[in-house]
mmCIF file of C-alpha atoms in Angstrom:
data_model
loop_
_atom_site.group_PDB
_atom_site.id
_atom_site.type_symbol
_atom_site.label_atom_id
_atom_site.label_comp_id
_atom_site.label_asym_id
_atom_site.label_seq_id
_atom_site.Cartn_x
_atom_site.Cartn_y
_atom_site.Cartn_z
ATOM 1 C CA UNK A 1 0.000 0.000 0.000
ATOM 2 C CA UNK A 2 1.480 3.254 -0.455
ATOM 3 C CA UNK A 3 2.065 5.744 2.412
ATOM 4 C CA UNK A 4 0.168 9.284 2.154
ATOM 5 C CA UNK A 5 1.793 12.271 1.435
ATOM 6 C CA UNK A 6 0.616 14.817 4.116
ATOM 7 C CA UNK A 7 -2.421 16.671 3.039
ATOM 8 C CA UNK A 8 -3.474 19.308 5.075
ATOM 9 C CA UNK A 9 -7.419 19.321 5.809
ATOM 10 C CA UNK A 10 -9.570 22.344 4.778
ATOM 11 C CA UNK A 11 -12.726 23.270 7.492
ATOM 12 C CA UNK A 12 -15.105 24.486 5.030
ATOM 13 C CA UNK A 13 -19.219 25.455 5.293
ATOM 14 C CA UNK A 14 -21.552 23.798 2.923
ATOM 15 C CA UNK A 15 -25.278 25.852 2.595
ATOM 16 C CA UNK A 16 -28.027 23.391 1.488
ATOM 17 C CA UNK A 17 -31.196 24.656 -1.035
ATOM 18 C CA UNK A 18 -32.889 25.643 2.601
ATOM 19 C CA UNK A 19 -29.981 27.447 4.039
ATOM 20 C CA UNK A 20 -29.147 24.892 6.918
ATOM 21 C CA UNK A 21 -25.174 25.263 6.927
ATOM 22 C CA UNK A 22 -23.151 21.908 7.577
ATOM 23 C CA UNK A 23 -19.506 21.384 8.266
ATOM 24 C CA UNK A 24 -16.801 19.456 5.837
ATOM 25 C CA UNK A 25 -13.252 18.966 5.512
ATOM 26 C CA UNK A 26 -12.197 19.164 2.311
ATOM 27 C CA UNK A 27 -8.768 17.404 1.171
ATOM 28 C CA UNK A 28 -6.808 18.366 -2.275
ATOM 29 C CA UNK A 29 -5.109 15.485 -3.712
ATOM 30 C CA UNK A 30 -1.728 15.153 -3.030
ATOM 31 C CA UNK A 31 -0.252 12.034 -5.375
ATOM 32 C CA UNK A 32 -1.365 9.274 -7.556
ATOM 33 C CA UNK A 33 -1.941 9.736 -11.170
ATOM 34 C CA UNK A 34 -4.259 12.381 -12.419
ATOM 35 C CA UNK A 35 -7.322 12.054 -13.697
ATOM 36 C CA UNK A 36 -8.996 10.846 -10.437
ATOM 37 C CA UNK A 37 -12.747 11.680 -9.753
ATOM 38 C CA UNK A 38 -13.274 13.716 -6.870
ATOM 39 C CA UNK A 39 -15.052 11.827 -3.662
ATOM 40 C CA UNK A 40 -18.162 12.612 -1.652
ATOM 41 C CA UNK A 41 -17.644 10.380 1.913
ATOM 42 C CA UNK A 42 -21.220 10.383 2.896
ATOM 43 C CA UNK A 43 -21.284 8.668 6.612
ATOM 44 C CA UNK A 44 -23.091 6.410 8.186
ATOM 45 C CA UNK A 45 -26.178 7.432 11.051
ATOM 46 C CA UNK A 46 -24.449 9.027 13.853
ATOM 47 C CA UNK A 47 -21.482 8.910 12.862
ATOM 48 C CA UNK A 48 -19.292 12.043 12.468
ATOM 49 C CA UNK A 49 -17.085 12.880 9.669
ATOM 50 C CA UNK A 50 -14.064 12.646 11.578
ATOM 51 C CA UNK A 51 -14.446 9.212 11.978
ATOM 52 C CA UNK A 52 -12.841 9.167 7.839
ATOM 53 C CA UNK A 53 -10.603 11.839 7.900
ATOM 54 C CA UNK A 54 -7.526 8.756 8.079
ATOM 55 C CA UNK A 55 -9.534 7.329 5.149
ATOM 56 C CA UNK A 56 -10.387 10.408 3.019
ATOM 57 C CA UNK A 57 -6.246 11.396 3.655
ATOM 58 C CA UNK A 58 -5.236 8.393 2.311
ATOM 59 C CA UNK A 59 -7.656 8.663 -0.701
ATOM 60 C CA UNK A 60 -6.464 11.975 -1.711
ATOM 61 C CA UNK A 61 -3.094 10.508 -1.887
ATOM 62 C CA UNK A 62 -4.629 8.141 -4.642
ATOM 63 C CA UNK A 63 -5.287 10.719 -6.597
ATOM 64 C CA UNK A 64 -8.493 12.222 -5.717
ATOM 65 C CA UNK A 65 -10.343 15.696 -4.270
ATOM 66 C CA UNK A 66 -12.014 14.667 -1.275
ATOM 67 C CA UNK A 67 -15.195 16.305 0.594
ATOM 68 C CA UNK A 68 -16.247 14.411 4.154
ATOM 69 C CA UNK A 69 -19.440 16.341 6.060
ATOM 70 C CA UNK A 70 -21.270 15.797 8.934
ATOM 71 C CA UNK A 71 -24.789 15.607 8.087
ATOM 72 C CA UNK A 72 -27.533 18.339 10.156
ATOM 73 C CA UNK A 73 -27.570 17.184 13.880
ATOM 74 C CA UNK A 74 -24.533 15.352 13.945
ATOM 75 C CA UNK A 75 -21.417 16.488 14.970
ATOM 76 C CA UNK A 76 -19.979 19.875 13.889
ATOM 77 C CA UNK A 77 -23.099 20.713 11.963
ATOM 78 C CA UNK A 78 -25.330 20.498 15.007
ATOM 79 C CA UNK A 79 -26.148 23.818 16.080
ATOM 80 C CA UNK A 80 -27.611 24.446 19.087
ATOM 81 C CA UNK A 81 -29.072 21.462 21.383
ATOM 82 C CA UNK A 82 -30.363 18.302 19.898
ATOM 83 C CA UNK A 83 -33.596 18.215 21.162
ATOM 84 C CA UNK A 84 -34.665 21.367 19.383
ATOM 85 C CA UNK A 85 -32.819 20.265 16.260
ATOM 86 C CA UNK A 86 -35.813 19.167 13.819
ATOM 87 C CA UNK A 87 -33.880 17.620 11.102
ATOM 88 C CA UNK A 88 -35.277 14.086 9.267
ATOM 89 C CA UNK A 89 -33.423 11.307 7.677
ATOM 90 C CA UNK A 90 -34.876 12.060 4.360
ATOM 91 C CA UNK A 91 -33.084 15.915 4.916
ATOM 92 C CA UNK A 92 -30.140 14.083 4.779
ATOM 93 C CA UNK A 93 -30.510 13.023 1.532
ATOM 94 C CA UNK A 94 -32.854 15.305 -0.468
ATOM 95 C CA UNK A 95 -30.754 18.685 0.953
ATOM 96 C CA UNK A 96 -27.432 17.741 2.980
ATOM 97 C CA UNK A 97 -26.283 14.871 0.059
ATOM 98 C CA UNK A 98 -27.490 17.291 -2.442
ATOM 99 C CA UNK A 99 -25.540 20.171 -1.250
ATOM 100 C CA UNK A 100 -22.652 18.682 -0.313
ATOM 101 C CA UNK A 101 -22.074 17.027 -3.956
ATOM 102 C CA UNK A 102 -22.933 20.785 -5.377
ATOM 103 C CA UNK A 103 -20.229 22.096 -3.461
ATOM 104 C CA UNK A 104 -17.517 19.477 -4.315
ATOM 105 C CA UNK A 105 -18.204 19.756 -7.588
ATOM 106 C CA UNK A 106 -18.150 23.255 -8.334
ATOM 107 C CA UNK A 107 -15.136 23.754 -5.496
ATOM 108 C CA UNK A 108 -13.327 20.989 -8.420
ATOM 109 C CA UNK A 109 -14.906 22.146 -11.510
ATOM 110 C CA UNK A 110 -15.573 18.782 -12.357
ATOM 111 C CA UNK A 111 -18.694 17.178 -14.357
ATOM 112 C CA UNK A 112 -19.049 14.346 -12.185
ATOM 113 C CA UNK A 113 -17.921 12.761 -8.644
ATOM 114 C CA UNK A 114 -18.128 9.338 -6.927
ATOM 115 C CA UNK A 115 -20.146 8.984 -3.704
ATOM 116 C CA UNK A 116 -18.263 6.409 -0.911
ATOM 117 C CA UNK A 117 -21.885 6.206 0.900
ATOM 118 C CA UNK A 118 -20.866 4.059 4.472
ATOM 119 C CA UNK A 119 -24.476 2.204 5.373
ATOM 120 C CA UNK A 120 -26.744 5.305 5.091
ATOM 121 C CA UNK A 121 -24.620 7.296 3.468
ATOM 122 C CA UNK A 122 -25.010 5.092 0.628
ATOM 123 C CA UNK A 123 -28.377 3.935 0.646
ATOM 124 C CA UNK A 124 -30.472 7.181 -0.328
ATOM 125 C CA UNK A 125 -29.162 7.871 -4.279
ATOM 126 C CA UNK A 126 -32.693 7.881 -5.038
ATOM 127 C CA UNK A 127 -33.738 10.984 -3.004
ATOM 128 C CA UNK A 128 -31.006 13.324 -4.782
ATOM 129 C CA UNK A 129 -32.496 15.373 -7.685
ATOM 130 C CA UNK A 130 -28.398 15.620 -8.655
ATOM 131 C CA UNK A 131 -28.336 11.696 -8.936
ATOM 132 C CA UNK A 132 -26.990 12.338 -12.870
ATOM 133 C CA UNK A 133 -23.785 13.908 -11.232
ATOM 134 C CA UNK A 134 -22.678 10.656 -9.920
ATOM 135 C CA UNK A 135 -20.469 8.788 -11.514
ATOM 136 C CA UNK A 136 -20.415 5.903 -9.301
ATOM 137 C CA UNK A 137 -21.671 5.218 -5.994
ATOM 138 C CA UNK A 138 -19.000 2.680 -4.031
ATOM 139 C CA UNK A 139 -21.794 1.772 -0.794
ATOM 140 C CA UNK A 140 -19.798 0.583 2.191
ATOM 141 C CA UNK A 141 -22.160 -1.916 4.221
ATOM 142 C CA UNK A 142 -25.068 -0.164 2.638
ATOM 143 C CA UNK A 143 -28.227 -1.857 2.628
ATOM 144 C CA UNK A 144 -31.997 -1.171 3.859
ATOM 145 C CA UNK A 145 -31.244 -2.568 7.654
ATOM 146 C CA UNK A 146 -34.874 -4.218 6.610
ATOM 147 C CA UNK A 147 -35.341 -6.374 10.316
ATOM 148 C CA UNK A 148 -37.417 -9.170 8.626
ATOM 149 C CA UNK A 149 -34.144 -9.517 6.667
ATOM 150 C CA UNK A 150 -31.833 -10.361 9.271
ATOM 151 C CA UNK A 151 -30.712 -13.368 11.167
ATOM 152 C CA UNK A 152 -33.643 -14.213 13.929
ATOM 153 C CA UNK A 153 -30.888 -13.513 17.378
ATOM 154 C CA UNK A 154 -30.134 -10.085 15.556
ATOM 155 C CA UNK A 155 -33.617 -9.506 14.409
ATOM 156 C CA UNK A 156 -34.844 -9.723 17.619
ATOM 157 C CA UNK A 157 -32.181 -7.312 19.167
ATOM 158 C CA UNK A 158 -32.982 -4.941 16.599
ATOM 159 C CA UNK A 159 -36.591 -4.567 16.902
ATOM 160 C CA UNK A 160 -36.695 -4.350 20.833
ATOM 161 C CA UNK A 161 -34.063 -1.556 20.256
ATOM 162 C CA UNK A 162 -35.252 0.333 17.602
ATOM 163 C CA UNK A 163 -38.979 -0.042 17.899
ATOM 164 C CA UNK A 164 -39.446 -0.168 21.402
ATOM 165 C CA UNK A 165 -36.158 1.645 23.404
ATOM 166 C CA UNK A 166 -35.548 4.111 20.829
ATOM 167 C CA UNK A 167 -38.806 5.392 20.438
ATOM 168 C CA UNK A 168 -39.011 5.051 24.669
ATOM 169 C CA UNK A 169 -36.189 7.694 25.026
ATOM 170 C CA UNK A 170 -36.983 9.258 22.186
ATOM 171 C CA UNK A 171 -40.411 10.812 24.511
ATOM 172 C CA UNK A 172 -38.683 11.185 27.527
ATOM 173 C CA UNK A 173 -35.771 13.193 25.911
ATOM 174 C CA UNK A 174 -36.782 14.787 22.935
ATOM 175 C CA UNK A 175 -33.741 13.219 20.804
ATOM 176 C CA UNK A 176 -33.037 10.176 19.690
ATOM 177 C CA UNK A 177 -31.122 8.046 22.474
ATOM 178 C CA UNK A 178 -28.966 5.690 20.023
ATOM 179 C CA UNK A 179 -25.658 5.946 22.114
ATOM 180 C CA UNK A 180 -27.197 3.574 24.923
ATOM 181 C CA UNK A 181 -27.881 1.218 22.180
ATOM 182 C CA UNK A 182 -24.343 1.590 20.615
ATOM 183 C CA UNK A 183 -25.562 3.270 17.524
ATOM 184 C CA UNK A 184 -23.169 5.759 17.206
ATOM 185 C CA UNK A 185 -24.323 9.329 18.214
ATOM 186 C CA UNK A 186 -27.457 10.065 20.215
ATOM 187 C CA UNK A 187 -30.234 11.444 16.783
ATOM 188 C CA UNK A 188 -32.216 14.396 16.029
ATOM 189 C CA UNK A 189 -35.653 13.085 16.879
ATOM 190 C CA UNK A 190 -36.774 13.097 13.670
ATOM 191 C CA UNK A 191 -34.127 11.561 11.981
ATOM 192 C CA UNK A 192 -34.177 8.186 14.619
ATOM 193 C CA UNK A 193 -38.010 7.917 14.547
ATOM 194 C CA UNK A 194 -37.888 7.839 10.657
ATOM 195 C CA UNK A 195 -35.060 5.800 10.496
ATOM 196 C CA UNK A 196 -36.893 3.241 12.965
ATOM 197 C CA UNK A 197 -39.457 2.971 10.149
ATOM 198 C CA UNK A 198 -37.399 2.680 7.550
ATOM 199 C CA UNK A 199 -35.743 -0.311 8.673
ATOM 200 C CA UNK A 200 -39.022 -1.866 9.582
ATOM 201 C CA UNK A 201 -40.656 -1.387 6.302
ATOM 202 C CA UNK A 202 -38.192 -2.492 4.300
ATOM 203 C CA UNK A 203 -36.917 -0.311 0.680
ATOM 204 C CA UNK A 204 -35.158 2.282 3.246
ATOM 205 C CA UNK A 205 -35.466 5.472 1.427
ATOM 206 C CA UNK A 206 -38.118 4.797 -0.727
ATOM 207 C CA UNK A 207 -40.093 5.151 2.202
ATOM 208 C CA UNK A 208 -39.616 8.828 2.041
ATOM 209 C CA UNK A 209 -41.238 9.594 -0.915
ATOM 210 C CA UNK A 210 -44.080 6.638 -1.382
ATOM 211 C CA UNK A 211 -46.794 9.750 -1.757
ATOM 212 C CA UNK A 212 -43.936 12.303 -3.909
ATOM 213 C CA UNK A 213 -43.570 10.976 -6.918
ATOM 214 C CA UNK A 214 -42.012 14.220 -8.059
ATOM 215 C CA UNK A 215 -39.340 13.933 -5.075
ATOM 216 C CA UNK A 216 -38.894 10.254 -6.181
ATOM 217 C CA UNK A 217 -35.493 9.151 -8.379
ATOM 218 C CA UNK A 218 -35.280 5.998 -8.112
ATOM 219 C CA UNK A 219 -36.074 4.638 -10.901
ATOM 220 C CA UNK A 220 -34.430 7.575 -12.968
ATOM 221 C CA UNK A 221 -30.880 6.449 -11.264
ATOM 222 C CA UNK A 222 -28.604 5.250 -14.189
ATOM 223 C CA UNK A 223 -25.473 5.425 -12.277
ATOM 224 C CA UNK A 224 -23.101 2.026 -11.733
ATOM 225 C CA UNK A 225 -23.551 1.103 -8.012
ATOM 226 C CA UNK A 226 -21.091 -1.055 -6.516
ATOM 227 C CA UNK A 227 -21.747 -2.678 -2.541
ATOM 228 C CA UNK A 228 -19.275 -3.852 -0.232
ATOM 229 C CA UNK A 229 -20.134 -5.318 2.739
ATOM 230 C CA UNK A 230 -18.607 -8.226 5.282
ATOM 231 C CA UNK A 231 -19.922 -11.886 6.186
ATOM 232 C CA UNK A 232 -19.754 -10.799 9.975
ATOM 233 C CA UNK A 233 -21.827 -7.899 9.168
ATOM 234 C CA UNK A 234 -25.299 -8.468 11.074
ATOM 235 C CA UNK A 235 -26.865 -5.490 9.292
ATOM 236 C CA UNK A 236 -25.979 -5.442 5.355
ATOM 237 C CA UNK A 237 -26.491 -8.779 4.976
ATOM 238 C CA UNK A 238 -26.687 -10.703 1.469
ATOM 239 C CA UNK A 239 -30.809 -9.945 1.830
ATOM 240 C CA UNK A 240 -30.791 -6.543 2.819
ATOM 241 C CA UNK A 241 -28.268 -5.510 0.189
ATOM 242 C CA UNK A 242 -30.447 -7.173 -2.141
ATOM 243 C CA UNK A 243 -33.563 -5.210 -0.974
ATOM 244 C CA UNK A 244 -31.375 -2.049 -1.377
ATOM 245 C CA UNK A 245 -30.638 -3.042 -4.999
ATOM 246 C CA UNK A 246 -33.730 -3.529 -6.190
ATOM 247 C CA UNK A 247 -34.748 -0.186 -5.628
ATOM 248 C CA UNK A 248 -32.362 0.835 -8.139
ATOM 249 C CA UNK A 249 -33.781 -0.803 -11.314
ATOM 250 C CA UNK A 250 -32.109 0.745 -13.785
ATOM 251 C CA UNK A 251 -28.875 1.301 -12.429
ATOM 252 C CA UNK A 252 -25.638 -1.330 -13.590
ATOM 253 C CA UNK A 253 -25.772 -2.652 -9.448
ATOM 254 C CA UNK A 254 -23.356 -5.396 -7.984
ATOM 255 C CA UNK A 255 -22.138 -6.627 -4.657
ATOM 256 C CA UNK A 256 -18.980 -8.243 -3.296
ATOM 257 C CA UNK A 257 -19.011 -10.011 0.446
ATOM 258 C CA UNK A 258 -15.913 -10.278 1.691
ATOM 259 C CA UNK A 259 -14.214 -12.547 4.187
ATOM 260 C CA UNK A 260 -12.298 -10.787 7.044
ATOM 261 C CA UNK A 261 -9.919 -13.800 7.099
ATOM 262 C CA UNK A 262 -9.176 -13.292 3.207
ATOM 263 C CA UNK A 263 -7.864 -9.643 4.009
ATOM 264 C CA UNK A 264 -5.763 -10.621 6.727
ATOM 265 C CA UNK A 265 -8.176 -9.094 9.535
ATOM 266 C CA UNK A 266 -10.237 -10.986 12.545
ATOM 267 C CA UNK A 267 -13.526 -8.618 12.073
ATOM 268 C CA UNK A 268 -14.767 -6.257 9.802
ATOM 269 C CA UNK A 269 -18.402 -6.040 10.234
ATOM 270 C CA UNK A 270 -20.644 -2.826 9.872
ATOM 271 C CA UNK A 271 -18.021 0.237 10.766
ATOM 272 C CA UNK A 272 -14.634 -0.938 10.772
ATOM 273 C CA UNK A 273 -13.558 -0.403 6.742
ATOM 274 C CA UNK A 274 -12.825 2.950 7.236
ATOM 275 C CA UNK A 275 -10.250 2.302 10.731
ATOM 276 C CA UNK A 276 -6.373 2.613 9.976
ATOM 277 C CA UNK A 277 -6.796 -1.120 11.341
ATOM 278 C CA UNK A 278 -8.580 -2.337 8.980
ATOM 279 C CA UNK A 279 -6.318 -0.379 6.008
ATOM 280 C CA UNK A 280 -5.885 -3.538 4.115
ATOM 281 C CA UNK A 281 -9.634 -3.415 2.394
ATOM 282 C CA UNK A 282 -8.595 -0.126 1.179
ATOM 283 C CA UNK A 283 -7.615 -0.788 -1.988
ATOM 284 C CA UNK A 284 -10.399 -2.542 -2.623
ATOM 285 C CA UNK A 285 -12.438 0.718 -2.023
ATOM 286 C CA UNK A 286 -10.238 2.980 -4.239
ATOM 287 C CA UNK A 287 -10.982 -0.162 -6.919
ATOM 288 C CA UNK A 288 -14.219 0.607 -6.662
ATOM 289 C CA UNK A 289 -13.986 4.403 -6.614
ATOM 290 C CA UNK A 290 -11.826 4.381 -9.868
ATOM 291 C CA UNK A 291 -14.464 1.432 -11.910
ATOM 292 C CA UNK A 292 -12.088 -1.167 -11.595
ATOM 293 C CA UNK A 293 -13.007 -4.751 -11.074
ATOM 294 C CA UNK A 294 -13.215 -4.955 -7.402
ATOM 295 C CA UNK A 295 -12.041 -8.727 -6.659
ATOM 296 C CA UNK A 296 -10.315 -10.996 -8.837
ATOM 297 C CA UNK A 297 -12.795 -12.847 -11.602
ATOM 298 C CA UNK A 298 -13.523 -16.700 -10.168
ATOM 299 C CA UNK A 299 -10.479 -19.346 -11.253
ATOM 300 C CA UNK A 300 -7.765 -15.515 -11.560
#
């Protein structure tokens, strides 16, 4: 693997179509050949774009522009307290996605980037009017979460937690309480209670716009999507990638499963493909990111 150059991380503001303001750093490539598509890192739920600043470093060394946000409520673009934050998971897609890939690409000048979505970061393509300006969208454990789709033991832990706790704290604290359930950063109320019902209905962000047709790209989404997700990975499972994929129709769709054990690691599961750890998938990502066959054709 090559070792990054140094690239020092800009702090920049992002304004979405309905003036919330979110926070990114943005990293200028700094080696690799040119050509390189500039790179949206869209995170996961509650997870704050810090989290990928080893990641997004390394990738600008590859060659590319990189742009890593944290999404309304989370993080550095929570303003004020959470419980008077009103955001919704479908914001994050139809404005902060949206805005965020408006601001790479005009900051780069170029035509097109590639989104690295991590879980929900990747999974709502079909909210963004912009869709046409992605080149390729790499998801990293991105699937719908649909319950019904995963293992009984895990299916069982998720729906007391996210249908019964969440809500639970939800009332008594006026955010979502997903840190007690070790989902990342307590939630804007509006953005865990609509996430709950996501995952329980199955088709994740199609959920968001089953009444607004107008508001609904999913079938319109042409662009080559690409999923990578781990066989220890209770969450983006073979079925609930599936049940992402099919809501893409018309997009050129495919996903790899990878074994920790062939990559040298113990665990890789839902969040650890973007740790310095866990640096050996890497390549494998910035396959992806560049179009390139991801793993080696069967009998090669």
């Amino acid at each position: 693997m090559n070792t990054p150059h140094p690239t020092p991380d800009e702090t920049v503001h992002i304004t979405c179509a309905d003036g919330q303001r979110l926070h990114g750093h943005f990293m200028a490539r700094s080696g690799g050949p040119d050509g390189g598509l500039p790179v949206l890192i869209s995170p996961a739920t509650g997870v704050r774009q810090h989290f990928y600043l080893r990641f997004a470093r390394w990738l600008a060394a590859q060659g590319h522009d990189v742009l890593v946000f944290d999404y309304r409520g989370i993080g550095l673009s929570l303003h004020g307290r959470l419980k008077d934050c009103r955001a919704t998971l479908a914001d994050w897609g139809q404005q902060d996605q949206v805005a965020a890939l408006d601001w790479l690409l005009a900051r780069t000048g170029a035509a097109q980037a590639v989104i690295v979505g991590h879980s929900a970061g990747g999974q709502m393509i079909g909210l963004l009017p912009n869709h046409h300006r992605v080149a390729r969208l790499v998801g990293i454990s991105a699937s719908t979460g649909w319950f019904k789709a995963m293992r009984p033991g895990f299916r069982l832990k998720a729906n007391f937690g996210m249908r019964l706790v969440l809500p639970l704290g939800t009332r008594l604290t006026g955010y979502g309480t997903t840190a007690v359930l070790g989902l990342g950063e307590n939630l804007p109320a509006g953005v865990a209670l609509q996430w709950s019902r996501w995952c329980a209905r199955g088709g994740y962000a199609t959920n968001a716009v089953r009444h607004h047709p107008e508001r609904d790209f999913h079938a319109q989404v042409r662009t080559p999507v690409t999923v990578l997700h781990a066989e220890d990975d209770d969450i983006a499972n073979v079925a609930t990638v599936a049940d992402l994929l099919r809501t893409l129709p018309a997009a050129p769709r495919q996903a790899h499963c990878l074994r920790p054990r062939d990559h040298g690691l113990r665990h890789l599961g839902h969040l650890d493909w973007f740790r310095q750890s866990h640096q050996s998938v890497w390549p494998l990502m910035a396959r992806a990111v560049r179009g390139e066959a991801v793993l080696p054709a069967p009998g090669h």
